[in-house]
Amino acid sequence: MHESTRDSIARLLAPALGLPESEVTELVELPRERGRGDYALPCFPLARRLRKPPQAIAAELAESLAPAVAADPLVARLEASGPYLNIHLDPATFARRVLARVAQAGERFGESERGAGQRVVIDFSSPNIAKRFHIGHLRSTVIGAALVRIHRALGYEVIGVNHLGDWGTQFGHLISAWELWGEPERLEGEDPIGYLQQLYVRHNKAAKEDPSYADRARAAFRRLEEGDPEARALWSRMREISLAEFDRIYRLLGVEFDEIAGESFYEDKMAHALALCEQRGIARESEGALIIDFAEHGVEGLQPMLLRRSDGATLYATRDLAAGIYRFETYDPAKIIYVIGAPQRLHLQQLFAALGLLGFPAERCHHVAFGHVLGMSTREGTAILLDEVLGRAIELAEQRIREGDVRVPEDRIEETARAVGVGAVVFADLRHRPIKDIAFDWDRLVRFEGETGPYLQYTHARLRAILDRVAEEHGERPGETEADPGRLVTDEERAVLMHLEQYPRAIERAARELEPSVVSAHLLDLAAAFSTFYHKHHVKNAPPELRRARLELVEAVRRVLAHGLGLLGIEALERM
Ligand code: ARG
């Protein structure tokens, strides 16, 4: 594998600094302003260690390394500028190296084995059965699936878990409601989940007015817990119906899970969790209930966590505690990532604190909290039908395609519209940090220009078209001609190369910060740099040697776009 520019620079600088190369690699950064070289080494972080002012460090490095630089093909010149050491590269060598790296890695440029041997559990999507998929579940699905792919690209062993909401006292209400009012044929109808949700709401309301319904619900849930065949069969049926419905969405988004271990999976594991709490003396009775009072164990500022109600019922939190313990004990993961809306922050703080008190490495647990989707309420409240989002985006995409925003042959319109509509929604979600609320601006969402998913899909298709045209006219294909990327030395080309070079780091940063938006931002920057280049320079009509070199550049950009879109869960379209 060719080494990265950063590593080459670190190898040159490290001996003079007396530091390990790996440490120097992390110090090297992109310059703050244009015209200050291609990379820079800020010397402040070194001042204390080397007991010298940063200005002096920069000046001495520039001087003492001059002979090494003269012999180095990549670094053309070092220049001290105040506390910075500016690093100027030889543009031709830089271009050759970058494109050689991309060519060598093939379609997998950007991936690595950094995470090899480490497991990551990602808890995402996790809708509730017998209830509609919520817009929040869409966000969790999209963000979680991106984090799964990003970690896999870095060699982590990822276990993507759908922590389905399929257990709890609410199923007592549902079972009782079914027994009282259930109409079997409605489960075969249009919207079985909507029907179940109605039944639940009706029973729940009745229980508020008449305690006998509440008793029925409790008794029904007890039967379910005790394994009563009828209650179980009914519950299974509801679960299957719900999963089939959720699967439509997962298929549309191209999302899969390694485990569908919902809350019911932990039914027989809660006893172990509660026993562990007792053993460590972290839980105690309070008015008949079982709680963890964090203040008693030196954890300040957290409300007590309820593990068992006075009527003996366990809770969502009890199952999450059992799940956390199970995950640590089964997988010994390097990270457990919970992709859950920001309103559940307190719940997760309690969960992580409880796991910590039990002696598990709770610092490995992360809550990727996401914000709301604004302006999306319907008569169902914020629980909008998913079809209203993805379906609407797909419709809009088809409309724009038919209006001629892009050209797609009639027989491919439907499939293209699906990819564009889904891509638009997914990108809008991953464009910004998860914690920010998002507003789906329907007018701008599905556009082939601006900072949208469809714009990137369109750019990818355009790059493909450039390659096709050169192949038709000149019979040249990337990787198959004698091309010297050393010719790619204009500012615009160097800017594109810089973005290519930085792509693997963007993936690493996205994983480290649990921010898929690092990848989306990088792709937008790359597309913008390419567009600036393409505006100013020819590819197909350039002189032959330059054309061949540029062909390699176009292909490298195309590969990175395709790969990055893939990480986000967006189809890179071949033609538009
Ligand atoms: N089912 C829950 C909800 O819809 C989300 C579960 C998230 N995962 C977890 N381990 N708590 O709010």
XYZ file of C-alpha atoms and ligand atoms in Angstrom:
588
model
C 0.000 0.000 0.000
C 1.307 3.440 -0.868
C 1.574 5.576 2.178
C -0.479 8.706 2.644
C 1.037 12.121 2.109
C 0.640 12.835 5.778
C 2.624 9.720 6.696
C 5.365 10.663 4.244
C 5.582 14.127 5.754
C 5.667 12.663 9.242
C 8.498 10.329 8.253
C 10.503 13.305 7.055
C 9.853 15.451 10.137
C 9.857 12.887 12.932
C 13.623 12.342 13.321
C 14.265 16.077 13.615
C 11.606 16.324 16.310
C 12.620 13.201 18.133
C 9.017 12.028 18.155
C 7.375 8.872 16.838
C 6.011 9.191 13.307
C 2.500 8.297 14.370
C 2.408 11.264 16.711
C 3.706 13.660 14.076
C 1.074 12.398 11.606
C -1.609 13.581 13.964
C -0.031 17.019 14.282
C 0.201 17.723 10.581
C -2.824 19.666 9.386
C -4.222 21.475 6.411
C -3.112 25.104 6.159
C -5.396 27.756 7.528
C -5.163 29.925 4.444
C -4.516 29.439 0.786
C -0.992 30.062 -0.388
C 0.501 28.762 2.845
C 1.622 25.490 1.401
C -0.263 22.228 1.127
C 0.117 21.120 4.710
C 1.328 22.768 7.881
C 2.842 21.753 11.160
C 1.667 24.026 13.964
C 4.521 24.174 16.468
C 2.650 25.323 19.611
C 1.844 21.805 20.765
C 5.584 21.069 20.674
C 6.805 24.123 22.576
C 6.471 22.690 26.054
C 8.025 19.362 25.160
C 10.969 20.830 23.266
C 11.286 23.785 25.675
C 11.490 26.292 22.881
C 9.163 28.925 21.530
C 7.133 27.648 18.567
C 8.624 30.246 16.218
C 12.099 28.921 16.958
C 11.005 25.330 16.428
C 9.541 26.176 13.029
C 12.649 28.104 11.948
C 15.058 25.418 13.096
C 13.093 22.651 11.419
C 13.037 24.530 8.113
C 16.783 24.920 8.265
C 17.897 21.584 9.638
C 15.660 19.608 7.312
C 16.761 21.438 4.149
C 19.159 18.667 3.044
C 16.549 15.948 3.649
C 13.997 17.978 1.709
C 16.369 18.375 -1.200
C 16.509 14.595 -1.465
C 12.782 14.059 -0.934
C 10.670 13.728 -4.072
C 7.395 14.670 -2.404
C 8.202 17.643 -0.218
C 9.443 20.520 -2.335
C 10.044 23.139 0.300
C 9.600 23.898 4.000
C 8.996 27.421 5.100
C 8.764 28.772 8.620
C 5.962 31.237 9.044
C 5.688 32.389 12.627
C 4.746 29.395 14.765
C 3.903 27.308 11.683
C 6.046 25.211 9.463
C 4.443 25.361 6.029
C 4.963 22.362 3.835
C 4.955 22.790 0.076
C 4.635 19.643 -1.964
C 5.924 18.874 -5.398
C 2.607 18.935 -7.281
C 3.509 16.247 -9.804
C 4.748 13.769 -7.212
C 1.742 14.526 -5.038
C -0.668 13.871 -7.913
C 1.063 10.622 -8.839
C 0.969 9.380 -5.283
C -2.658 10.197 -4.641
C -3.900 8.592 -7.814
C -1.676 5.559 -7.300
C -3.228 5.097 -3.884
C -6.751 5.345 -5.244
C -5.948 2.989 -8.115
C -4.376 0.475 -5.788
C -7.290 0.434 -3.367
C -9.777 0.098 -6.207
C -13.415 0.489 -5.275
C -12.452 0.313 -1.622
C -10.352 3.436 -1.389
C -10.957 4.955 2.015
C -11.317 1.677 3.852
C -8.790 0.314 6.305
C -8.227 -2.260 9.009
C -7.960 0.241 11.841
C -10.796 -1.328 13.754
C -9.790 -4.941 13.132
C -10.281 -7.160 16.148
C -12.708 -4.755 17.785
C -16.433 -5.185 18.086
C -18.990 -2.427 17.939
C -22.633 -2.890 18.861
C -24.986 -0.399 17.222
C -28.534 -0.219 18.571
C -30.654 1.529 15.976
C -34.074 1.912 14.343
C -35.897 0.055 17.149
C -39.538 0.855 16.405
C -42.379 -0.431 18.564
C -44.550 -3.256 17.315
C -48.249 -2.692 16.863
C -47.466 0.988 16.462
C -46.583 2.973 13.432
C -43.030 3.648 12.444
C -42.323 7.121 13.718
C -40.328 9.794 11.905
C -37.824 9.467 14.765
C -37.393 5.808 13.904
C -36.613 6.870 10.364
C -33.833 9.115 11.647
C -32.512 6.384 13.898
C -32.544 3.919 11.000
C -30.752 6.240 8.599
C -28.115 7.452 11.075
C -27.584 4.022 12.607
C -27.199 2.265 9.263
C -24.621 4.866 8.183
C -22.663 4.302 11.399
C -22.776 0.548 10.791
C -21.302 0.957 7.302
C -18.721 3.521 8.403
C -17.419 1.231 11.134
C -17.382 -1.769 8.825
C -15.316 0.217 6.333
C -12.696 0.594 9.043
C -12.560 -3.110 9.722
C -14.617 -3.197 12.924
C -16.798 -6.198 13.528
C -20.201 -4.539 13.759
C -23.309 -6.007 15.322
C -26.283 -3.968 14.202
C -29.186 -4.575 16.562
C -32.816 -3.676 16.141
C -33.987 -3.253 19.743
C -37.609 -3.695 18.806
C -40.180 -2.423 21.295
C -41.995 -5.731 21.579
C -42.525 -6.211 25.301
C -44.138 -4.397 28.190
C -47.436 -3.837 29.900
C -48.894 -2.119 26.832
C -49.255 -5.588 25.306
C -51.640 -6.404 28.133
C -53.895 -3.607 26.856
C -53.576 -4.842 23.305
C -54.379 -8.446 24.119
C -57.356 -7.497 26.249
C -58.576 -5.088 23.554
C -58.286 -7.802 20.962
C -60.240 -10.222 23.082
C -62.986 -7.666 23.592
C -63.238 -5.997 20.231
C -60.833 -7.602 17.763
C -61.964 -8.019 14.160
C -59.621 -10.580 12.609
C -60.287 -9.446 9.024
C -58.851 -6.023 9.794
C -55.449 -7.610 10.238
C -55.601 -8.608 6.586
C -56.602 -5.121 5.510
C -54.758 -2.036 4.340
C -53.281 -0.755 7.526
C -53.119 -3.501 10.159
C -50.693 -1.581 12.341
C -52.958 1.452 12.337
C -55.780 -0.814 13.423
C -53.773 -2.307 16.306
C -52.759 1.148 17.381
C -56.429 2.189 17.486
C -57.309 -0.835 19.588
C -54.555 0.016 22.021
C -55.615 3.642 22.311
C -59.225 2.632 22.871
C -58.377 0.174 25.633
C -55.972 2.506 27.295
C -58.606 5.214 27.353
C -61.201 2.829 28.748
C -58.757 1.829 31.506
C -58.419 5.447 32.558
C -62.159 5.722 33.059
C -62.900 2.249 34.363
C -60.336 0.390 36.501
C -61.675 -2.994 35.461
C -60.013 -2.488 32.051
C -56.736 -1.791 33.768
C -57.143 -5.033 35.705
C -57.861 -6.912 32.498
C -54.726 -5.464 30.912
C -52.596 -6.472 33.871
C -54.017 -9.966 33.858
C -53.511 -10.283 30.110
C -49.890 -9.214 30.361
C -49.360 -11.691 33.179
C -50.738 -14.432 30.948
C -48.340 -13.363 28.228
C -45.419 -13.479 30.634
C -46.439 -16.874 31.914
C -46.480 -18.236 28.404
C -50.238 -18.703 27.972
C -50.467 -20.131 24.419
C -53.298 -17.903 23.259
C -51.731 -14.720 24.538
C -48.398 -15.742 23.035
C -49.907 -16.594 19.677
C -51.635 -13.252 19.483
C -48.491 -11.400 20.454
C -46.467 -13.324 17.851
C -48.976 -12.454 15.208
C -48.812 -8.752 16.026
C -45.058 -8.937 15.973
C -44.992 -10.602 12.572
C -47.449 -8.178 11.060
C -45.417 -5.270 12.342
C -42.109 -6.680 11.173
C -43.485 -7.281 7.702
C -44.520 -3.654 7.551
C -41.196 -2.389 8.873
C -39.427 -4.591 6.349
C -40.912 -2.624 3.477
C -39.184 0.431 4.827
C -35.922 -1.373 5.494
C -35.914 -2.721 1.969
C -36.512 0.712 0.519
C -33.603 2.048 2.554
C -31.386 -0.981 1.941
C -30.983 -1.572 5.661
C -30.332 -4.901 7.341
C -29.762 -5.972 10.914
C -27.476 -8.581 12.357
C -29.878 -9.151 15.203
C -33.488 -8.380 15.811
C -33.191 -8.675 19.547
C -36.146 -6.708 20.797
C -37.178 -6.061 24.344
C -38.817 -9.498 24.547
C -35.392 -11.046 23.988
C -34.411 -9.814 27.446
C -37.472 -11.184 29.195
C -35.530 -14.093 30.646
C -32.423 -11.965 31.187
C -33.914 -9.386 33.507
C -33.652 -11.705 36.525
C -29.892 -11.867 35.988
C -29.725 -8.079 35.736
C -31.709 -7.580 38.916
C -29.673 -10.215 40.736
C -26.478 -8.480 39.701
C -27.819 -5.169 41.025
C -28.665 -6.819 44.306
C -25.293 -8.549 44.558
C -23.462 -5.271 44.096
C -25.837 -3.606 46.474
C -26.803 -0.851 44.074
C -30.579 -1.394 44.026
C -32.961 -1.075 46.935
C -36.646 -1.234 47.738
C -38.552 1.992 47.917
C -42.278 1.904 48.689
C -42.473 -1.602 47.274
C -40.607 -0.711 44.082
C -37.004 -1.503 43.192
C -34.821 1.483 42.361
C -31.238 2.574 41.934
C -30.697 5.764 43.898
C -27.597 7.148 42.212
C -26.936 9.763 44.873
C -26.425 6.985 47.420
C -23.605 5.644 45.279
C -21.813 8.890 44.724
C -23.307 9.685 41.298
C -24.653 13.213 41.563
C -27.332 14.942 39.551
C -29.266 11.904 38.313
C -32.799 10.996 39.284
C -33.286 7.464 40.617
C -33.829 4.730 38.057
C -36.917 2.578 38.465
C -36.235 -1.126 37.803
C -39.403 -2.776 39.070
C -42.720 -1.249 39.937
C -44.520 -2.013 43.168
C -46.918 -4.293 41.253
C -43.934 -6.355 40.143
C -43.896 -5.113 36.549
C -40.544 -4.530 34.891
C -39.945 -1.558 32.624
C -38.318 -0.363 29.428
C -35.342 0.632 31.602
C -35.085 -2.844 33.151
C -34.862 -4.386 29.704
C -32.291 -1.845 28.603
C -30.186 -2.664 31.635
C -30.468 -6.375 30.848
C -29.538 -5.609 27.229
C -26.499 -3.560 28.271
C -25.254 -6.337 30.535
C -25.922 -8.936 27.869
C -23.986 -6.921 25.286
C -20.966 -6.428 27.519
C -20.942 -10.059 28.602
C -21.530 -11.510 25.141
C -19.492 -9.255 22.872
C -16.950 -7.409 24.984
C -17.488 -4.480 22.608
C -15.147 -1.532 22.135
C -18.226 0.673 21.700
C -21.951 0.328 22.200
C -23.705 3.017 20.216
C -27.329 3.913 20.969
C -28.961 5.857 18.150
C -31.967 7.294 19.961
C -33.737 10.645 19.976
C -32.533 13.391 22.293
C -35.651 13.211 24.545
C -34.346 9.899 25.916
C -31.116 11.470 27.150
C -31.952 11.062 30.837
C -32.870 7.412 30.348
C -29.493 6.738 28.729
C -27.576 8.675 31.361
C -29.228 6.502 33.988
C -28.532 3.356 32.021
C -24.852 4.185 31.519
C -24.474 5.172 35.167
C -26.082 1.900 36.298
C -23.800 -0.137 34.031
C -20.834 1.766 35.465
C -21.921 1.016 39.035
C -22.147 -2.649 38.073
C -18.487 -2.521 37.086
C -18.878 -2.483 33.299
C -16.769 -0.061 31.227
C -19.652 2.356 30.727
C -17.381 4.897 29.027
C -17.668 2.673 25.971
C -21.390 3.454 25.735
C -22.372 6.362 23.509
C -25.707 8.016 22.951
C -25.995 9.412 19.435
C -28.870 11.733 20.218
C -30.759 13.179 17.310
C -33.127 16.099 17.081
C -36.647 16.462 15.750
C -37.906 16.681 12.230
C -39.685 20.001 12.110
C -42.896 20.853 10.354
C -43.965 17.270 9.987
C -47.056 16.932 12.072
C -50.177 15.516 10.522
C -53.481 14.517 12.001
C -51.611 11.600 13.536
C -49.483 14.033 15.492
C -45.775 13.729 14.890
C -46.112 9.999 14.273
C -46.422 10.453 10.571
C -46.730 7.577 8.205
C -43.403 6.808 6.777
C -44.905 6.517 3.323
C -45.759 10.156 3.626
C -42.066 10.964 3.751
C -40.337 8.468 1.498
C -43.375 8.114 -0.737
C -43.702 11.840 -1.157
C -40.003 12.241 -1.920
C -40.160 9.503 -4.538
C -43.188 11.129 -6.146
C -41.474 14.494 -6.217
C -38.382 12.922 -7.746
C -40.460 11.391 -10.496
C -42.147 14.697 -11.158
C -38.803 16.530 -11.446
C -37.427 13.842 -13.740
C -40.501 14.060 -15.976
C -40.216 17.826 -16.035
C -36.785 17.297 -17.569
C -34.478 18.381 -14.738
C -32.390 15.385 -15.718
C -32.709 12.998 -18.615
C -33.723 9.455 -17.849
C -35.133 6.960 -20.366
C -38.787 6.135 -19.797
C -38.164 2.547 -18.716
C -35.778 3.643 -15.977
C -37.763 6.525 -14.544
C -39.450 4.566 -11.802
C -36.319 2.992 -10.425
C -34.358 6.228 -10.724
C -37.103 8.165 -8.949
C -37.026 5.667 -6.112
C -33.269 6.006 -5.690
C -33.412 9.799 -5.947
C -36.331 10.179 -3.538
C -34.746 7.928 -0.940
C -31.357 9.553 -1.521
C -32.864 12.988 -0.951
C -34.410 12.043 2.399
C -31.347 10.145 3.596
C -28.976 12.940 2.655
C -31.146 15.606 4.272
C -30.887 13.582 7.465
C -27.139 12.989 7.284
C -26.157 16.400 5.998
C -25.931 17.930 9.481
C -24.987 16.723 12.916
C -27.673 14.362 14.249
C -28.414 16.524 17.270
C -29.678 19.351 15.087
C -33.360 19.440 14.313
C -34.010 19.043 10.632
C -36.680 20.565 8.484
C -37.593 18.774 5.294
C -37.881 21.615 2.875
C -39.885 19.786 0.245
C -39.175 22.362 -2.380
C -35.441 22.096 -2.036
C -35.062 18.510 -0.883
C -35.382 16.829 -4.248
C -33.242 19.088 -6.400
C -30.365 18.187 -8.602
C -28.448 21.250 -7.482
C -27.418 22.663 -4.128
C -26.381 20.599 -1.145
C -28.615 17.620 -1.754
C -28.331 13.890 -2.189
C -29.702 14.074 -5.738
C -26.977 16.606 -6.601
C -24.320 14.082 -5.600
C -26.108 11.299 -7.450
C -26.299 13.525 -10.490
C -22.607 14.416 -10.197
C -21.759 10.740 -10.087
C -23.801 10.077 -13.209
C -22.132 13.025 -14.936
C -18.677 11.670 -14.159
C -19.750 8.362 -15.619
C -20.938 10.174 -18.739
C -17.581 11.937 -19.118
C -15.796 8.604 -18.902
C -18.204 7.055 -21.412
C -17.716 9.853 -23.903
C -13.954 9.617 -23.769
C -14.230 5.863 -24.209
C -16.449 6.321 -27.255
C -14.390 8.999 -28.911
C -10.902 7.913 -28.045
C -11.245 4.327 -26.927
C -9.568 5.210 -23.634
C -10.607 3.918 -20.267
C -9.125 4.738 -16.887
C -6.568 2.209 -15.724
C -6.025 0.966 -19.254
C -3.864 3.673 -20.775
C -0.390 4.988 -20.119
C -1.280 8.034 -18.117
C 0.988 10.264 -16.095
C -0.962 11.937 -13.297
C 2.130 14.064 -12.777
C 0.545 16.378 -15.316
C -2.248 17.319 -12.958
C -0.625 20.395 -11.493
C -3.115 23.230 -11.821
C -4.606 24.694 -8.657
C -7.998 23.214 -9.481
C -6.549 19.769 -9.982
C -4.582 19.987 -6.791
C -7.711 20.975 -4.882
C -9.511 17.898 -6.175
C -6.525 15.698 -5.316
C -6.421 17.122 -1.809
C -10.023 16.122 -1.243
C -9.364 12.659 -2.585
C -6.382 12.311 -0.308
C -8.385 13.370 2.740
C -11.228 10.931 2.175
C -9.912 8.061 4.339
C -9.457 10.487 7.206
C -13.012 11.729 6.805
C -14.261 8.175 7.331
C -12.064 7.791 10.397
C -13.294 11.057 11.833
C -16.906 10.124 11.176
C -16.386 6.931 13.185
C -14.490 8.638 15.978
C -17.015 11.436 16.373
C -20.024 9.254 15.499
C -20.917 11.838 12.861
C -21.887 10.581 9.398
C -22.159 14.249 8.427
C -18.355 14.347 8.205
C -18.651 12.057 5.195
C -21.532 13.977 3.619
C -19.704 17.283 4.015
C -16.594 15.758 2.491
C -18.505 14.520 -0.540
C -20.049 17.939 -1.086
C -16.605 19.546 -0.918
C -15.173 17.019 -3.334
C -18.052 17.526 -5.763
C -17.622 21.298 -5.521
C -13.869 21.065 -6.136
C -14.500 18.870 -9.136
C -17.106 21.196 -10.499
C -14.685 24.133 -10.241
C -12.077 22.097 -12.073
C -14.479 20.980 -14.776
C -15.730 24.484 -15.321
C -12.259 25.663 -16.157
C -10.575 22.711 -17.823
C -11.280 20.217 -20.558
C -11.177 16.497 -20.202
C -12.373 14.985 -23.462
C -10.960 17.836 -25.538
C -7.666 18.218 -23.717
C -4.415 17.248 -25.494
C -4.013 13.443 -25.409
C -1.558 13.080 -22.539
C -3.403 15.514 -20.359
C -6.697 13.903 -21.307
C -5.428 10.527 -20.179
C -4.199 11.916 -16.883
C -7.481 13.713 -16.297
C -9.370 10.568 -17.086
C -7.712 8.995 -14.049
C -8.689 11.987 -11.948
C -12.321 11.758 -13.054
C -12.402 8.058 -12.261
C -10.896 8.605 -8.815
C -13.508 11.238 -7.974
C -16.229 8.942 -9.234
C -15.006 6.114 -7.048
C -14.894 8.226 -3.933
C -18.362 9.610 -4.599
C -19.735 6.123 -5.171
C -18.074 4.808 -2.054
C -19.122 7.706 0.136
C -22.711 7.626 -1.074
C -22.660 3.912 -0.336
C -21.571 4.583 3.231
C -24.460 6.964 3.681
C -26.940 4.525 2.169
C -27.537 6.396 -1.083
C -27.403 4.734 -4.456
C -24.751 6.142 -6.791
C -26.647 6.358 -10.053
C -24.864 5.455 -13.276
C -27.029 7.460 -15.620
C -29.154 10.591 -15.470
N -38.458 1.518 21.052
C -37.913 2.732 21.557
C -38.733 3.917 21.079
O -39.447 3.804 20.109
C -36.494 2.966 21.129
C -35.512 1.940 21.639
C -34.108 2.433 21.510
N -33.142 1.498 21.982
C -32.941 1.205 23.275
N -32.010 0.335 23.580
N -33.623 1.795 24.217
O -38.669 4.982 21.670
